[in-house]
Amino acid sequence: MTAIGAREIELTAEHTHRNLSTAELVERALASGEGRLASNGALVCMTGDRTGRSPKDKYLEDSPGIHDKIWWGKVNLPLEPAKFDDALAIATEHLNAVPERFVFEGWAGADAAHRLGVRVIAEMAWHTLFAKTLFIEPGSGSDPSGKPWRHDWTILNAGRRRLTADEQKRLGVSGPVLIAQSLERKTVVILGTEYAGEIKKSIFYAMNYDMPEQGVFPMHCSANIDKEDPTNVALFFGLSGTGKTTLSADPDRSLIGDDEHGWGPQGVFNFEGGCYAKCIRLSEEGEPQIWNAIRFGSVLENVVIDDTTRVPDFDDGSITENTRVTYPVSFIPGATIPSVAGHPKNVIFLTADAYGVIPPVSKLTPEQAMYYFINGYTSKLAGTEAGVTEPVPNFSPCFGGPFLPRRPTEYAKMLADRIKKYKANVWLLNTGWTGGAYGEGHRMSLAHTRAMVTAILDGTLARETCDPDPIFGLAIPRAVVGVPAGVLHPEDAWESADRYREQARKLAAKFRENDTQFVMSDEVRAAGPKG
């Protein structure tokens, strides 16, 4: 074994499987009992007691080279270098002791000028298939550069190895799960959780640190492009469950990617080679592109299937509301491959407002864009994180707070600079509740939301007359084709105007309380709620 602290471990060749095909990985996962095949051909796997990310168990090595660049606090919890060594030793010993290991080597970043080489080492075949699905395979259609693979980052996934009580005490953590990341060693250690999303998000976190130094703005967003007009690129920012994947999977537009992108000197590019979609209550009628992408080569997480027919029940949330599917972006008909495009014409912020008071759609000024981006209001939806069982109002800076190593103001400035330079329109879209708060009102109609998005992307909404919201100061369009007028102003959707105003002022106060933690200009701060 190489010295602790190196970016790779020495593996016994005869027990290590490198870059296996999809069919080989599925075969090994089935043989070892890691999963079952659904009737549609997807591999169905369970993630144990962790069915979402574990942000409270995520730690960052606090080393001198990165200390002053980090946004320390609830998101970025420090771990001493000696303790990172300890965690690395535990994972290394475990992975060298299991009967066999699986290795995937690929890229994060569809733009050959701005990418990271990723090596994933796991004891479970399905985790490696997950990585193969979501990252970019060298030499594939998503990687036409022909450049040899380069090793930048290593992920050691020892998810079945839970920390003992003594190890927890020694490492200074409070449970059997630990996700430890080192930005200088370019290494991730995953212990105690089989939830595959930790693999994906650890590399997104890496891109969020590394890309700004390459002149690239990393973004937690989906992206698509008009099939007839390559200049009509759109971005959809939002946390899990707010609609990034659903709204970007549009039959009239070509998908660039569903979750993570960079905005570089040449335009937008996908960080990934696949999609990771929530599939609770998925239907063929509602989301046909995602439905048809679930086939051999995709992975279903925590989805209940019939014991006899093996047909998935997407309405069954008995295991978790955070049921997931991962599939290559090429499974979406007409997807843009390689996943690169020009500069966006429209930027859409998605918020799942659990108070039910944010307008369904509103146009933002440049100052409002920076204000609402840096605050990142939304709701954590059921299942996306351990312990979240119903929508919880939440401020997540830059609509991706859990994945930001740097201070939010750095990312907000990158966005503001690009919006100004490329003259992009910015919109706030509420995909959450209307007619009342969560438990009183109802979730926004997907059909209405799609109609609003269509009006944004075809340019008609930018020409529509708007009225200011009296509390939030947001510009609300007077009309949207396909949307009843009573839907556009949230107060009109509530039975009690007084109750609406009470809730709206409550949320406005929370915005004002939250924005005090950020350094921003007077103009940007004044763009926030008025009530």
XYZ file of C-alpha atoms in Angstrom:
531
model
C 0.000 0.000 0.000
C 1.250 3.492 -0.808
C 1.833 5.985 1.974
C -1.244 7.406 3.641
C -2.038 10.727 2.031
C -1.419 9.603 -1.536
C -4.256 10.065 -4.024
C -4.500 6.382 -4.872
C -4.188 3.043 -3.123
C -2.398 -0.062 -4.272
C -4.903 -2.688 -5.363
C -4.416 -6.407 -5.848
C -4.715 -6.835 -9.620
C -6.432 -10.220 -9.708
C -9.237 -8.971 -7.500
C -9.665 -5.547 -9.083
C -11.947 -4.939 -12.060
C -11.192 -1.777 -14.043
C -13.587 -0.033 -16.410
C -15.941 -2.973 -16.900
C -18.753 -2.662 -19.417
C -22.300 -1.903 -18.323
C -23.324 -5.527 -18.962
C -20.429 -6.856 -16.878
C -21.190 -4.534 -13.968
C -24.887 -5.445 -14.026
C -23.996 -9.142 -14.121
C -21.689 -8.816 -11.100
C -24.206 -6.722 -9.166
C -26.882 -9.356 -9.751
C -24.534 -12.219 -8.875
C -23.548 -10.627 -5.566
C -27.128 -9.770 -4.611
C -26.590 -6.012 -4.799
C -29.659 -5.490 -6.963
C -32.452 -6.905 -9.116
C -33.479 -6.281 -12.694
C -36.778 -4.473 -13.138
C -39.146 -5.405 -15.965
C -37.898 -2.385 -17.933
C -34.290 -3.616 -17.712
C -33.061 -1.138 -15.092
C -30.916 -2.356 -12.198
C -32.791 -1.762 -8.922
C -30.609 -1.234 -5.837
C -31.238 -0.305 -2.219
C -29.038 2.091 -0.255
C -29.693 0.846 3.267
C -30.600 3.196 6.079
C -29.260 6.255 4.240
C -31.620 7.073 1.377
C -30.385 10.631 0.908
C -27.253 12.665 1.391
C -25.752 12.986 4.875
C -24.588 16.638 5.033
C -24.084 16.573 8.795
C -21.541 13.777 8.324
C -19.546 15.596 5.618
C -16.162 17.068 6.606
C -13.433 18.988 4.779
C -9.753 18.602 5.574
C -8.592 21.932 7.002
C -5.142 22.420 5.509
C -3.099 25.652 5.287
C -3.237 25.770 1.493
C -7.018 26.128 1.357
C -8.048 27.453 4.786
C -8.528 31.120 3.873
C -10.518 30.320 0.726
C -13.210 28.275 2.490
C -16.672 29.306 3.677
C -16.362 27.626 7.067
C -19.546 26.975 9.030
C -22.464 24.546 8.914
C -21.721 23.488 5.342
C -17.953 23.167 5.549
C -17.025 21.398 8.758
C -13.261 21.214 9.392
C -11.362 17.963 9.851
C -7.765 17.916 11.056
C -5.230 16.447 8.591
C -4.302 13.687 11.058
C -7.969 12.653 11.287
C -8.284 12.659 7.511
C -5.245 10.337 7.492
C -7.089 8.085 9.919
C -10.260 8.000 7.809
C -8.198 7.321 4.688
C -6.431 4.441 6.438
C -9.750 2.889 7.511
C -11.160 3.048 3.973
C -7.928 1.807 2.400
C -7.663 -1.163 4.738
C -11.271 -2.090 4.108
C -11.038 -1.856 0.315
C -7.890 -3.954 0.290
C -9.560 -6.623 2.440
C -12.800 -7.169 0.512
C -12.912 -10.051 -2.019
C -13.000 -7.748 -5.047
C -13.040 -4.092 -6.013
C -14.353 -2.160 -8.976
C -12.656 0.867 -10.528
C -14.056 3.475 -12.884
C -11.906 6.131 -14.528
C -13.534 9.013 -16.353
C -14.047 12.753 -16.606
C -16.081 15.456 -14.888
C -16.543 18.209 -17.462
C -17.671 17.950 -21.093
C -15.437 20.871 -22.113
C -12.001 19.346 -22.749
C -10.370 22.625 -21.706
C -12.025 22.578 -18.264
C -12.352 19.149 -16.683
C -11.161 16.857 -13.911
C -10.091 13.233 -14.211
C -11.966 11.085 -11.671
C -11.113 7.624 -10.342
C -13.799 5.838 -8.301
C -12.800 2.753 -6.281
C -15.703 0.815 -4.760
C -16.463 -2.600 -3.350
C -19.940 -2.687 -4.903
C -20.387 -3.143 -8.644
C -23.516 -1.000 -8.741
C -21.691 1.997 -7.253
C -19.210 1.743 -10.098
C -22.078 1.494 -12.615
C -23.532 4.621 -11.019
C -20.223 6.424 -11.592
C -19.963 5.070 -15.142
C -23.457 6.371 -15.852
C -22.975 9.843 -14.381
C -19.414 10.724 -15.308
C -17.978 10.926 -18.836
C -16.285 7.866 -20.279
C -13.016 8.594 -22.092
C -13.370 8.099 -25.827
C -17.185 8.046 -25.766
C -19.455 10.304 -27.794
C -19.453 12.669 -24.822
C -15.645 12.866 -25.047
C -14.600 13.349 -28.671
C -11.359 15.133 -27.709
C -9.230 12.006 -28.021
C -7.043 13.202 -25.147
C -5.720 10.528 -22.764
C -7.360 10.258 -19.366
C -5.676 12.222 -16.579
C -5.875 11.321 -12.903
C -6.929 14.282 -10.754
C -9.399 13.060 -8.106
C -9.840 9.758 -6.260
C -13.005 8.578 -4.490
C -12.633 5.681 -2.061
C -16.138 4.352 -1.543
C -16.131 2.049 1.462
C -19.814 2.592 2.087
C -20.375 -0.734 3.831
C -17.653 0.006 6.391
C -19.321 1.767 9.304
C -17.251 3.503 11.949
C -17.050 1.832 15.345
C -17.719 3.744 18.551
C -13.984 3.986 19.232
C -13.308 5.268 15.722
C -16.060 7.853 16.038
C -14.494 9.121 19.246
C -11.017 9.181 17.718
C -12.217 11.058 14.643
C -14.456 13.431 16.587
C -17.669 12.535 14.739
C -21.065 11.639 16.126
C -22.089 8.595 14.113
C -20.992 5.655 11.964
C -21.067 7.667 8.713
C -18.265 9.901 7.465
C -17.712 11.612 4.135
C -14.281 13.232 4.276
C -12.881 15.324 1.440
C -9.463 16.871 0.910
C -9.170 19.627 -1.676
C -5.371 19.575 -1.608
C -4.968 15.791 -1.765
C -7.895 15.608 -4.226
C -9.290 12.638 -2.354
C -12.739 11.680 -1.044
C -13.369 9.001 1.588
C -16.899 7.595 1.967
C -17.588 5.446 5.032
C -20.847 4.057 6.408
C -23.334 5.099 3.711
C -24.308 3.233 0.551
C -26.217 6.216 -0.873
C -24.589 6.683 -4.286
C -25.387 10.389 -4.469
C -22.378 11.027 -2.219
C -20.133 9.979 -5.151
C -21.744 12.465 -7.502
C -21.899 15.396 -5.118
C -18.324 15.051 -3.860
C -17.066 15.695 -7.382
C -19.497 18.573 -7.865
C -18.006 20.021 -4.670
C -14.539 19.547 -6.193
C -15.601 21.338 -9.385
C -17.046 24.175 -7.291
C -13.597 24.682 -5.793
C -11.360 24.017 -8.790
C -13.284 25.606 -11.685
C -13.306 29.280 -10.535
C -9.514 29.268 -10.748
C -9.924 28.270 -14.423
C -12.301 31.143 -15.152
C -15.373 28.902 -15.017
C -18.519 29.617 -12.981
C -19.739 26.282 -11.491
C -23.517 26.031 -11.240
C -26.116 23.781 -9.612
C -28.444 23.917 -12.588
C -29.843 22.034 -15.552
C -29.523 23.347 -19.097
C -31.130 22.909 -22.490
C -31.052 24.494 -25.930
C -33.578 25.176 -28.693
C -33.338 22.529 -31.403
C -33.670 25.133 -34.166
C -31.821 28.061 -32.572
C -28.408 27.262 -31.030
C -28.259 30.728 -29.467
C -31.338 29.997 -27.324
C -29.724 28.357 -24.291
C -31.486 28.226 -20.909
C -30.312 27.467 -17.362
C -32.525 26.155 -14.526
C -31.072 26.670 -11.035
C -32.550 24.853 -8.056
C -32.097 22.352 -5.271
C -33.206 18.747 -5.523
C -36.900 18.305 -6.252
C -37.548 21.833 -7.511
C -37.849 20.756 -11.149
C -34.403 21.057 -12.755
C -34.554 17.640 -14.391
C -38.275 17.732 -15.206
C -38.302 21.179 -16.806
C -35.089 20.749 -18.774
C -36.335 17.449 -20.285
C -38.360 19.210 -22.967
C -39.261 17.415 -26.235
C -38.962 20.716 -28.138
C -35.476 21.419 -26.817
C -32.226 19.503 -26.630
C -30.976 18.548 -23.161
C -27.447 19.645 -22.254
C -27.588 18.270 -18.712
C -29.894 17.975 -15.720
C -27.945 19.082 -12.654
C -24.392 20.463 -12.777
C -22.778 22.812 -15.300
C -19.966 25.258 -15.837
C -20.241 28.650 -17.531
C -16.880 29.235 -19.123
C -15.363 31.595 -21.717
C -16.957 29.659 -24.591
C -20.334 29.071 -22.976
C -22.093 26.399 -20.939
C -20.978 22.783 -20.513
C -22.212 19.809 -18.511
C -20.051 18.530 -15.674
C -21.583 15.069 -16.103
C -22.352 12.431 -18.691
C -25.643 11.349 -17.171
C -28.776 12.395 -15.289
C -29.885 11.721 -11.715
C -33.639 12.248 -11.496
C -36.153 11.905 -8.689
C -38.792 9.411 -9.779
C -41.358 9.392 -6.989
C -44.787 9.460 -8.667
C -43.159 9.397 -12.088
C -45.598 8.788 -14.947
C -45.192 8.218 -18.672
C -47.768 10.908 -19.376
C -46.203 13.538 -17.123
C -42.506 12.984 -17.907
C -42.203 10.777 -20.996
C -38.511 11.455 -21.635
C -37.444 10.357 -18.155
C -39.867 7.409 -18.247
C -38.379 6.122 -21.501
C -34.817 6.628 -20.245
C -35.353 3.968 -17.578
C -34.018 0.843 -19.262
C -30.984 -1.422 -19.297
C -27.983 0.703 -18.370
C -29.912 2.850 -15.885
C -29.995 2.395 -12.111
C -33.092 2.739 -9.914
C -32.448 3.551 -6.253
C -34.860 2.512 -3.500
C -37.743 1.956 -5.923
C -40.201 -0.769 -4.929
C -40.802 -3.413 -7.607
C -43.377 -6.203 -7.680
C -41.899 -9.501 -6.506
C -43.468 -11.431 -9.379
C -43.714 -9.068 -12.339
C -40.731 -6.877 -11.316
C -42.685 -3.820 -12.507
C -41.589 -0.665 -10.635
C -44.181 1.121 -8.500
C -43.144 4.756 -8.786
C -45.994 5.836 -6.515
C -44.639 3.795 -3.591
C -42.663 5.996 -1.223
C -42.544 3.447 1.608
C -38.747 3.247 1.481
C -38.196 6.944 0.781
C -39.691 9.884 -1.085
C -36.225 10.309 -2.577
C -36.491 7.442 -5.070
C -34.006 8.035 -7.881
C -32.971 6.938 -11.337
C -29.638 7.525 -13.025
C -29.121 7.116 -16.765
C -26.697 8.359 -19.453
C -27.687 11.691 -20.998
C -27.672 9.882 -24.355
C -30.833 8.047 -23.203
C -32.726 11.327 -23.741
C -33.680 11.577 -27.443
C -31.922 14.436 -29.199
C -29.719 15.339 -26.228
C -26.750 17.580 -27.012
C -23.667 15.353 -27.158
C -21.002 16.360 -26.348
C -22.836 18.425 -23.754
C -21.551 21.888 -24.631
C -23.387 25.008 -25.830
C -23.081 28.783 -26.078
C -23.929 31.455 -23.535
C -27.449 31.372 -22.043
C -30.205 33.733 -23.107
C -32.431 32.955 -20.086
C -31.538 32.054 -16.493
C -34.347 30.618 -14.348
C -34.220 30.280 -10.555
C -36.496 27.494 -9.280
C -37.860 27.739 -5.763
C -40.220 25.292 -4.075
C -41.895 27.816 -1.766
C -43.488 26.000 1.169
C -45.149 29.253 2.312
C -47.115 29.478 -0.942
C -46.528 33.225 -1.376
C -43.783 33.573 -4.006
C -45.335 34.390 -7.429
C -45.430 31.491 -9.899
C -43.231 33.489 -12.282
C -41.542 36.889 -12.078
C -38.870 38.765 -14.008
C -35.837 39.922 -12.020
C -33.743 43.032 -12.360
C -29.949 42.494 -12.251
C -29.962 43.559 -8.594
C -32.850 41.221 -7.756
C -31.070 38.418 -9.579
C -28.036 38.787 -7.349
C -30.192 39.132 -4.206
C -32.353 36.068 -4.821
C -29.379 34.021 -6.028
C -27.224 34.707 -2.996
C -30.136 33.975 -0.616
C -31.251 30.916 -2.583
C -34.650 30.479 -0.962
C -36.380 27.145 -1.478
C -37.577 24.220 0.611
C -35.760 21.011 1.385
C -38.072 18.342 0.015
C -38.791 14.991 1.609
C -36.005 12.437 1.397
C -33.273 14.514 -0.248
C -31.348 14.583 3.014
C -31.362 12.165 5.931
C -34.146 13.077 8.375
C -36.146 15.351 6.048
C -39.672 13.881 5.839
C -41.709 16.908 4.681
C -40.932 20.251 2.993
C -38.819 22.512 5.192
C -38.402 26.215 4.236
C -34.718 26.761 3.714
C -32.181 29.269 2.425
C -29.474 27.612 0.382
C -27.026 30.170 -1.043
C -26.689 30.087 -4.820
C -29.337 27.331 -4.903
C -26.590 24.892 -3.953
C -25.325 25.765 -0.471
C -24.405 22.192 0.554
C -21.922 22.008 -2.327
C -20.116 25.355 -1.971
C -16.591 25.277 -0.562
C -16.041 28.983 -1.327
C -18.003 31.946 0.033
C -21.393 32.475 -1.662
C -20.568 36.062 -2.635
C -17.800 34.744 -4.931
C -20.289 32.674 -6.917
C -22.887 35.465 -6.928
C -20.357 37.867 -8.418
C -19.477 35.348 -11.130
C -23.161 35.102 -12.042
C -23.686 38.871 -11.998
C -20.653 39.460 -14.233
C -21.890 36.937 -16.814
C -25.495 38.132 -16.795
C -24.266 41.659 -17.486
C -21.741 40.639 -20.145
C -24.073 38.324 -22.082
C -27.331 40.240 -21.393
C -29.250 37.226 -20.085
C -32.811 37.564 -18.771
C -33.306 36.235 -15.233
C -36.547 34.788 -13.857
C -37.811 33.435 -10.532
C -40.158 30.446 -10.890
C -42.082 28.998 -7.941
C -42.605 25.260 -8.375
C -43.753 24.880 -4.773
C -47.092 25.675 -3.177
C -49.939 28.021 -4.071
C -53.321 28.827 -2.534
C -51.820 28.261 0.911
C -48.721 27.048 2.653
C -47.660 23.384 2.684
C -50.495 21.447 4.320
C -53.074 24.111 3.347
C -52.574 24.848 -0.348
C -51.503 22.620 -3.215
C -48.399 22.070 -5.309
C -48.111 24.282 -8.394
C -49.547 22.688 -11.528
C -46.784 21.204 -13.684
C -48.802 22.090 -16.791
C -48.939 25.741 -15.724
C -45.227 25.759 -14.887
C -44.389 24.288 -18.284
C -46.494 26.979 -19.960
C -44.577 29.678 -18.084
C -41.268 28.157 -19.105
C -42.410 28.002 -22.733
C -43.331 31.710 -22.612
C -39.919 32.528 -21.155
C -37.983 30.535 -23.722
C -39.905 31.691 -26.798
C -39.404 35.323 -25.747
C -43.060 36.285 -25.297
C -42.876 36.742 -21.529
C -40.023 39.236 -21.799
C -42.406 41.492 -23.768
C -45.351 41.119 -21.376
C -46.431 44.002 -19.121
C -45.670 43.310 -15.462
C -47.065 44.514 -12.125
C -44.930 44.771 -8.971
C -45.649 42.433 -6.089
C -46.341 44.764 -3.109
C -44.340 42.714 -0.602
C -41.508 41.127 -2.587
C -41.196 43.809 -5.266
C -41.100 41.156 -7.989
C -42.365 41.941 -11.506
C -45.361 39.650 -12.150
C -46.520 39.258 -15.779
C -50.167 40.124 -16.375
C -50.752 37.198 -18.728
C -49.160 33.904 -19.752
C -50.631 31.772 -22.530
C -52.080 28.589 -21.035
C -52.192 29.907 -17.452
C -55.383 31.274 -15.821
C -55.019 34.894 -14.728
C -55.931 34.010 -11.139
C -52.869 31.830 -10.838
C -50.237 34.500 -11.563
C -50.776 36.685 -8.472
C -50.401 34.441 -5.406
C -52.801 36.502 -3.289
C -55.613 35.740 -5.758
C -55.105 32.002 -5.226
C -55.627 32.193 -1.437
C -59.102 32.072 0.137
C -58.035 34.628 2.746
C -56.119 37.723 1.617
C -55.250 38.495 5.235
C -53.809 35.017 5.719
C -51.780 35.418 2.516
C -50.331 38.759 3.632
C -49.495 37.324 7.049
C -47.536 34.474 5.466
C -45.887 36.727 2.879
C -44.640 39.131 5.544
C -43.380 36.203 7.575
C -41.294 34.990 4.633
C -40.134 38.536 3.834
C -38.857 38.865 7.400
C -36.967 35.591 7.022
C -35.313 36.919 3.862
C -34.206 40.036 5.717
C -32.914 38.000 8.623
C -31.000 35.717 6.261
C -29.443 38.445 4.107
C -27.623 40.017 7.071
C -24.930 37.329 6.857
C -23.845 38.431 3.368
C -21.810 41.420 2.276
C -23.718 43.061 -0.597
C -24.119 46.519 -2.096
C -26.925 48.830 -0.982
C -28.539 48.424 -4.420
C -28.605 44.637 -4.149
C -29.899 44.643 -0.576
C -32.620 47.123 -1.540
C -33.778 44.669 -4.240
C -35.072 42.301 -1.568
C -38.598 42.115 -0.072
C -40.348 45.387 0.788
C -42.917 44.160 3.285
